[in-house]
């Protein structure tokens, strides 16, 4: 599957929506519902199903109801994102190897007045958020490897912001996401020199009231002097809250707090 110009593996079932729990996350389009559609690849072909979305699923500009079979050349539109089905040759097997090309296009003007999907119920759904990193991590890495920092940021920033919002609500990381969050925040901060990625990371750990992992802080010692900016006030507030929790920390976490104090001093000199 090609997502915004990058090739991804297409599994038997791909959920598409604005929730980070979806396999194909479209976080920058308010016309997309949290769980908008499902694309499935079965023995007898590919199908798309509208999951009772607010604004519908369109195949070749015709709104569908329920589940519809797809054929080569079909264009599926979800919000402002268009998927083009590319059927492989009949000699290729299995059929689950067929591709979906995805491009960004503007929806027709009369459809831009469709219902915005901001007020849908907020479900318990971040447990699948690790799937987002598994699906998009390779895309981000590819974009960075060819110097396309802007594309990497555009893909990943909505994911990070959505995860931070969920962490702030629940006071915990979604399962299997913490290592991914640290790795990609550091990777993109390093590539772009932008401190906002560190701010997102600090915000997440402030919500769970734990110190950043020592390995992350050690890496930030190397990066902080060349970041464009850093929210030092937020870092200080985070440290102040950690000091109220230090009595319940073990030796490793107390050491991590000390390292963070040193980082704050360096950041204050910028």
Coordinates of N, CA, C and O in Angstrom, one line a residue, residues 72-193:
X72 N -9.7 -2.9 -9.5 CA -8.5 -2.1 -10.0 C -9.0 -0.8 -10.6 O -9.9 -0.8 -11.5
X73 N -8.4 0.3 -10.2 CA -8.8 1.6 -10.8 C -9.8 2.4 -9.9 O -10.0 3.6 -10.2
X74 N -10.5 1.7 -9.0 CA -11.4 2.4 -8.1 C -10.7 3.4 -7.3 O -9.6 3.2 -6.9
X75 N -11.4 4.5 -7.1 CA -10.9 5.6 -6.2 C -11.8 5.7 -5.0 O -13.0 6.0 -5.1
X76 N -11.2 5.5 -3.8 CA -12.0 5.6 -2.6 C -11.6 6.9 -1.9 O -10.4 7.2 -1.7
X77 N -12.6 7.7 -1.6 CA -12.4 9.0 -0.9 C -12.9 8.9 0.6 O -14.1 8.6 0.8
X78 N -12.0 9.3 1.5 CA -12.4 9.4 2.9 C -11.9 10.7 3.4 O -10.7 11.0 3.4
X79 N -12.9 11.6 3.7 CA -12.5 13.0 3.9 C -11.9 13.6 2.7 O -12.4 13.6 1.6
X80 N -10.7 14.1 2.9 CA -9.9 14.7 1.7 C -8.8 13.8 1.2 O -8.0 14.2 0.4
X81 N -8.8 12.5 1.7 CA -7.8 11.6 1.3 C -8.4 10.6 0.3 O -9.5 10.1 0.5
X82 N -7.7 10.4 -0.8 CA -8.1 9.5 -1.9 C -7.2 8.3 -2.0 O -6.0 8.4 -2.0
X83 N -7.8 7.1 -2.0 CA -7.1 5.9 -2.1 C -7.4 5.3 -3.5 O -8.6 5.2 -3.9
X84 N -6.4 5.0 -4.3 CA -6.6 4.4 -5.6 C -6.2 2.9 -5.6 O -5.1 2.6 -5.2
X85 N -7.1 2.1 -5.9 CA -6.9 0.6 -5.9 C -6.1 0.3 -7.1 O -6.5 0.5 -8.2
X86 N -5.0 -0.4 -6.9 CA -4.1 -0.9 -8.0 C -4.1 -2.4 -8.0 O -3.4 -2.9 -7.1
X87 N -4.8 -3.1 -8.8 CA -4.8 -4.5 -8.8 C -3.5 -5.1 -9.4 O -3.1 -4.6 -10.5
X88 N -2.9 -6.1 -8.8 CA -1.7 -6.7 -9.3 C -2.1 -7.7 -10.4 O -3.3 -7.9 -10.7
X89 N -1.1 -8.2 -11.1 CA -1.4 -9.1 -12.2 C -2.0 -10.4 -11.6 O -1.7 -10.7 -10.5
X90 N -2.7 -11.1 -12.4 CA -3.4 -12.3 -12.0 C -2.4 -13.4 -11.6 O -2.7 -14.3 -10.8
X91 N -1.1 -13.3 -12.1 CA -0.1 -14.3 -11.7 C 0.4 -14.1 -10.3 O 1.1 -14.9 -9.8
X92 N 0.1 -12.9 -9.8 CA 0.7 -12.6 -8.4 C -0.2 -13.3 -7.4 O -1.4 -13.2 -7.5
X93 N 0.4 -13.8 -6.4 CA -0.4 -14.4 -5.3 C 0.4 -14.2 -4.0 O 1.6 -14.1 -4.0
X94 N -0.3 -14.1 -2.9 CA -1.8 -14.1 -2.8 C -2.4 -12.8 -3.2 O -1.6 -11.8 -3.4
X95 N -3.7 -12.7 -3.3 CA -4.3 -11.4 -3.7 C -4.1 -10.3 -2.6 O -4.3 -9.1 -2.9
X96 N -3.8 -10.7 -1.4 CA -3.6 -9.7 -0.4 C -2.4 -8.8 -0.7 O -2.1 -7.9 0.0
X97 N -1.6 -9.1 -1.8 CA -0.5 -8.3 -2.1 C -0.9 -7.1 -3.0 O 0.0 -6.3 -3.4
X98 N -2.2 -6.9 -3.3 CA -2.6 -5.8 -4.2 C -2.3 -4.5 -3.4 O -2.3 -4.5 -2.2
X99 N -2.1 -3.4 -4.2 CA -1.7 -2.1 -3.6 C -2.8 -1.2 -3.5 O -3.8 -1.3 -4.3
X100 N -2.7 -0.2 -2.6 CA -3.6 0.9 -2.6 C -2.7 2.2 -2.6 O -1.9 2.4 -1.8
X101 N -2.9 3.0 -3.6 CA -2.2 4.3 -3.7 C -3.0 5.4 -3.1 O -4.2 5.5 -3.3
X102 N -2.4 6.2 -2.2 CA -3.1 7.2 -1.4 C -2.5 8.6 -1.8 O -1.3 8.8 -1.7
X103 N -3.4 9.5 -2.1 CA -3.0 10.9 -2.4 C -3.9 11.8 -1.6 O -5.0 11.5 -1.3
X104 N -3.4 13.1 -1.4 CA -4.2 14.1 -0.8 C -4.8 14.9 -1.8 O -4.1 15.5 -2.7
X105 N -6.1 15.1 -1.8 CA -6.8 15.9 -2.8 C -7.9 16.7 -2.0 O -8.4 16.3 -1.0
X106 N -8.2 17.9 -2.5 CA -9.3 18.7 -1.9 C -10.6 18.1 -2.3 O -10.9 17.8 -3.4
X107 N -11.5 18.1 -1.3 CA -12.8 17.6 -1.5 C -13.6 18.7 -2.3 O -13.2 19.9 -2.2
X108 N -14.6 18.3 -3.1 CA -15.4 19.3 -3.8 C -15.9 20.3 -2.9 O -16.3 20.0 -1.7
X109 N -16.0 21.6 -3.3 CA -16.4 22.7 -2.3 C -17.7 22.4 -1.6 O -17.9 22.8 -0.5
X110 N -18.7 21.9 -2.3 CA -20.0 21.6 -1.7 C -19.9 20.6 -0.6 O -20.8 20.5 0.2
X111 N -18.8 19.8 -0.5 CA -18.7 18.8 0.5 C -17.9 19.2 1.7 O -17.8 18.5 2.7
X112 N -17.2 20.4 1.5 CA -16.4 20.9 2.6 C -17.3 21.4 3.8 O -16.8 21.7 4.9
X113 N -18.6 21.5 3.6 CA -19.5 21.9 4.6 C -20.0 20.7 5.4 O -20.9 20.8 6.2
X114 N -19.5 19.5 5.1 CA -19.9 18.3 5.8 C -19.7 18.4 7.3 O -18.9 19.2 7.8
X115 N -20.4 17.6 8.0 CA -20.3 17.6 9.5 C -18.9 17.3 10.0 O -18.3 16.3 9.6
X116 N -18.4 18.2 10.8 CA -17.1 17.9 11.4 C -17.3 16.9 12.5 O -18.3 16.8 13.2
X117 N -16.2 16.1 12.6 CA -16.3 14.9 13.5 C -15.7 15.1 14.9 O -15.2 14.1 15.4
X118 N -15.7 16.3 15.4 CA -15.0 16.6 16.6 C -15.7 16.1 17.8 O -15.2 16.0 18.9
X119 N -17.1 16.0 17.7 CA -17.9 15.7 18.9 C -18.3 14.3 19.1 O -19.3 14.0 19.8
X120 N -17.6 13.4 18.4 CA -18.0 12.0 18.5 C -17.6 11.5 19.9 O -16.6 12.0 20.5
X121 N -18.2 10.4 20.4 CA -17.8 9.9 21.7 C -16.3 9.5 21.8 O -15.8 8.9 20.8
X122 N -15.7 9.8 22.9 CA -14.3 9.5 23.0 C -14.2 8.1 23.6 O -14.4 7.9 24.8
X123 N -13.8 7.1 22.8 CA -13.9 5.7 23.2 C -12.5 5.3 23.8 O -11.5 6.0 23.7
X124 N -12.5 4.2 24.5 CA -11.3 3.6 25.1 C -10.6 2.9 23.9 O -10.8 1.7 23.6
X125 N -9.7 3.7 23.2 CA -9.1 3.1 22.0 C -7.6 3.3 21.8 O -7.1 2.9 20.8
X126 N -6.9 3.8 22.8 CA -5.5 4.0 22.6 C -4.7 2.8 22.8 O -3.5 2.8 22.5
X127 N -5.3 1.7 23.2 CA -4.5 0.5 23.4 C -3.9 0.0 22.1 O -2.9 -0.8 22.1
X128 N -4.5 0.4 20.9 CA -3.9 0.0 19.7 C -3.0 1.0 19.1 O -2.6 0.9 17.9
X129 N -2.6 2.0 19.9 CA -1.8 3.1 19.3 C -0.4 2.6 18.9 O 0.2 3.2 18.0
X130 N 0.1 1.6 19.5 CA 1.4 1.0 19.0 C 1.4 0.7 17.5 O 2.4 0.7 16.8
X131 N 0.2 0.3 17.0 CA 0.1 -0.1 15.6 C 0.4 1.1 14.7 O 0.9 0.9 13.6
X132 N 0.1 2.3 15.2 CA 0.4 3.5 14.4 C 1.9 3.6 14.2 O 2.3 3.9 13.0
X133 N 2.7 3.4 15.2 CA 4.1 3.5 15.0 C 4.7 2.4 14.2 O 5.6 2.6 13.4
X134 N 4.1 1.2 14.3 CA 4.5 0.1 13.5 C 4.2 0.3 12.0 O 5.0 0.0 11.1
X135 N 3.1 1.0 11.7 CA 2.7 1.2 10.4 C 3.4 2.4 9.8 O 3.9 2.4 8.6
X136 N 3.5 3.5 10.5 CA 4.1 4.8 10.0 C 5.5 5.0 10.3 O 6.2 5.8 9.7
X137 N 6.1 4.2 11.3 CA 7.5 4.4 11.6 C 8.4 4.2 10.4 O 9.3 5.1 10.2
X138 N 8.2 3.2 9.6 CA 9.0 3.1 8.4 C 8.9 4.2 7.4 O 9.8 4.6 6.8
X139 N 7.7 4.8 7.3 CA 7.4 5.9 6.5 C 8.2 7.1 6.9 O 8.9 7.9 6.2
X140 N 8.2 7.4 8.3 CA 8.9 8.5 8.9 C 10.4 8.3 8.6 O 11.1 9.3 8.3
X141 N 10.9 7.1 8.9 CA 12.3 6.8 8.7 C 12.8 7.1 7.3 O 13.8 7.6 7.0
X142 N 11.9 6.6 6.3 CA 12.2 6.8 4.9 C 12.3 8.3 4.6 O 13.2 8.8 3.8
X143 N 11.3 9.1 5.1 CA 11.3 10.5 4.8 C 12.5 11.2 5.3 O 13.1 12.0 4.7
X144 N 12.9 10.8 6.5 CA 14.1 11.4 7.1 C 15.4 11.0 6.3 O 16.3 11.8 6.2
X145 N 15.4 9.8 5.9 CA 16.6 9.3 5.2 C 16.9 10.0 3.9 O 18.0 10.1 3.4
X146 N 15.8 10.6 3.3 CA 16.0 11.3 2.0 C 15.9 12.8 2.2 O 15.8 13.6 1.3
X147 N 16.0 13.2 3.5 CA 16.0 14.6 3.8 C 14.7 15.3 3.9 O 14.7 16.6 3.9
X148 N 13.6 14.6 3.8 CA 12.3 15.2 3.8 C 11.8 15.4 5.2 O 10.8 14.7 5.6
X149 N 12.3 16.3 5.9 CA 12.0 16.5 7.4 C 10.6 17.0 7.5 O 9.9 16.6 8.5
X150 N 10.1 17.8 6.6 CA 8.8 18.4 6.7 C 7.7 17.3 6.6 O 6.7 17.3 7.4
X151 N 7.9 16.3 5.7 CA 7.0 15.2 5.6 C 6.9 14.3 6.8 O 5.9 13.9 7.3
X152 N 8.1 14.1 7.4 CA 8.2 13.3 8.6 C 7.4 14.0 9.7 O 6.7 13.3 10.5
X153 N 7.6 15.3 9.9 CA 6.9 16.0 10.9 C 5.4 16.0 10.7 O 4.6 15.8 11.6
X154 N 5.0 16.2 9.4 CA 3.6 16.2 9.1 C 2.9 14.9 9.4 O 1.7 14.9 9.9
X155 N 3.6 13.8 9.2 CA 3.0 12.5 9.5 C 2.9 12.2 11.0 O 1.9 11.7 11.5
X156 N 4.0 12.6 11.7 CA 4.1 12.1 13.1 C 3.5 13.1 14.1 O 3.1 12.6 15.2
X157 N 3.5 14.4 13.8 CA 3.1 15.3 14.9 C 1.7 15.1 15.3 O 1.4 15.1 16.5
X158 N 0.7 14.9 14.4 CA -0.7 14.6 14.9 C -0.7 13.4 15.8 O -1.6 13.4 16.7
X159 N 0.1 12.4 15.5 CA 0.1 11.2 16.3 C 0.6 11.5 17.7 O -0.1 11.1 18.7
X160 N 1.7 12.2 17.8 CA 2.2 12.6 19.1 C 1.3 13.5 19.9 O 1.1 13.3 21.1
X161 N 0.6 14.4 19.2 CA -0.3 15.3 19.9 C -1.5 14.5 20.4 O -2.0 14.8 21.5
X162 N -2.0 13.6 19.6 CA -3.2 12.8 20.0 C -2.8 11.9 21.2 O -3.6 11.8 22.2
X163 N -1.6 11.3 21.1 CA -1.2 10.4 22.3 C -1.0 11.3 23.5 O -1.4 10.8 24.6
X164 N -0.4 12.5 23.4 CA -0.3 13.3 24.6 C -1.6 13.6 25.2 O -1.8 13.6 26.4
X165 N -2.6 14.0 24.4 CA -3.9 14.3 24.9 C -4.5 13.1 25.6 O -5.1 13.3 26.7
X166 N -4.4 11.9 25.1 CA -4.9 10.7 25.8 C -4.1 10.4 27.0 O -4.7 10.0 28.0
X167 N -2.8 10.6 27.0 CA -2.0 10.4 28.2 C -2.4 11.3 29.3 O -2.5 11.0 30.5
X168 N -2.7 12.6 29.0 CA -3.1 13.6 30.0 C -4.5 13.2 30.6 O -4.7 13.5 31.7
X169 N -5.3 12.6 29.8 CA -6.6 12.2 30.3 C -6.5 11.0 31.2 O -7.2 10.9 32.3
X170 N -5.6 10.0 30.9 CA -5.6 8.8 31.6 C -4.4 8.7 32.6 O -4.4 7.8 33.4
X171 N -3.4 9.5 32.5 CA -2.3 9.5 33.4 C -1.4 8.3 33.1 O -0.7 7.9 34.1
X172 N -1.4 7.7 31.9 CA -0.6 6.6 31.6 C -0.4 6.5 30.1 O -1.2 6.9 29.3
X173 N 0.8 5.9 29.7 CA 1.0 5.6 28.3 C 0.2 4.4 27.9 O -0.1 3.5 28.6
X174 N -0.3 4.5 26.6 CA -0.9 3.3 26.0 C 0.1 2.2 26.0 O 1.3 2.5 25.8
X175 N -0.3 0.9 26.1 CA 0.6 -0.2 26.1 C 1.5 -0.2 24.8 O 1.1 0.1 23.7
X176 N 2.8 -0.4 25.0 CA 3.8 -0.6 24.0 C 4.1 0.6 23.1 O 4.5 0.6 22.0
X177 N 3.8 1.8 23.7 CA 4.0 3.1 23.0 C 5.2 3.9 23.5 O 5.7 4.7 22.8
X178 N 5.5 3.7 24.8 CA 6.5 4.6 25.5 C 7.8 4.6 24.8 O 8.4 5.7 24.5
X179 N 8.4 3.5 24.4 CA 9.7 3.4 23.8 C 9.6 4.1 22.4 O 10.5 4.8 22.0
X180 N 8.5 3.9 21.6 CA 8.3 4.5 20.3 C 8.3 6.0 20.5 O 8.9 6.7 19.7
X181 N 7.6 6.5 21.5 CA 7.4 7.9 21.7 C 8.8 8.6 21.9 O 9.1 9.6 21.3
X182 N 9.6 8.0 22.8 CA 10.9 8.5 23.1 C 11.8 8.5 21.9 O 12.5 9.5 21.6
X183 N 11.8 7.4 21.2 CA 12.7 7.2 20.1 C 12.4 8.2 19.0 O 13.3 8.9 18.4
X184 N 11.1 8.4 18.6 CA 10.8 9.3 17.5 C 10.8 10.7 17.9 O 11.2 11.6 17.0
X185 N 10.5 11.1 19.1 CA 10.7 12.5 19.5 C 12.1 12.9 19.5 O 12.4 14.0 18.9
X186 N 13.0 12.0 19.9 CA 14.4 12.4 19.8 C 14.9 12.4 18.4 O 15.7 13.3 18.0
X187 N 14.5 11.5 17.6 CA 14.9 11.4 16.2 C 14.6 12.6 15.4 O 15.4 13.2 14.7
X188 N 13.3 13.1 15.6 CA 12.9 14.2 14.8 C 13.4 15.5 15.4 O 13.7 16.4 14.6
X189 N 13.6 15.6 16.7 CA 14.2 16.8 17.3 C 15.6 16.9 16.8 O 16.1 18.0 16.5
X190 N 16.3 15.8 16.7 CA 17.7 15.8 16.2 C 17.7 16.2 14.7 O 18.6 17.0 14.3
X191 N 16.8 15.7 13.9 CA 16.8 16.0 12.5 C 16.4 17.4 12.2 O 17.0 18.0 11.2
X192 N 15.5 18.0 12.9 CA 14.9 19.3 12.6 C 15.5 20.4 13.5 O 15.3 21.6 13.1
X193 N 16.0 20.1 14.6 CA 16.5 21.1 15.6 C 15.3 21.8 16.2 O 15.5 22.9 16.8

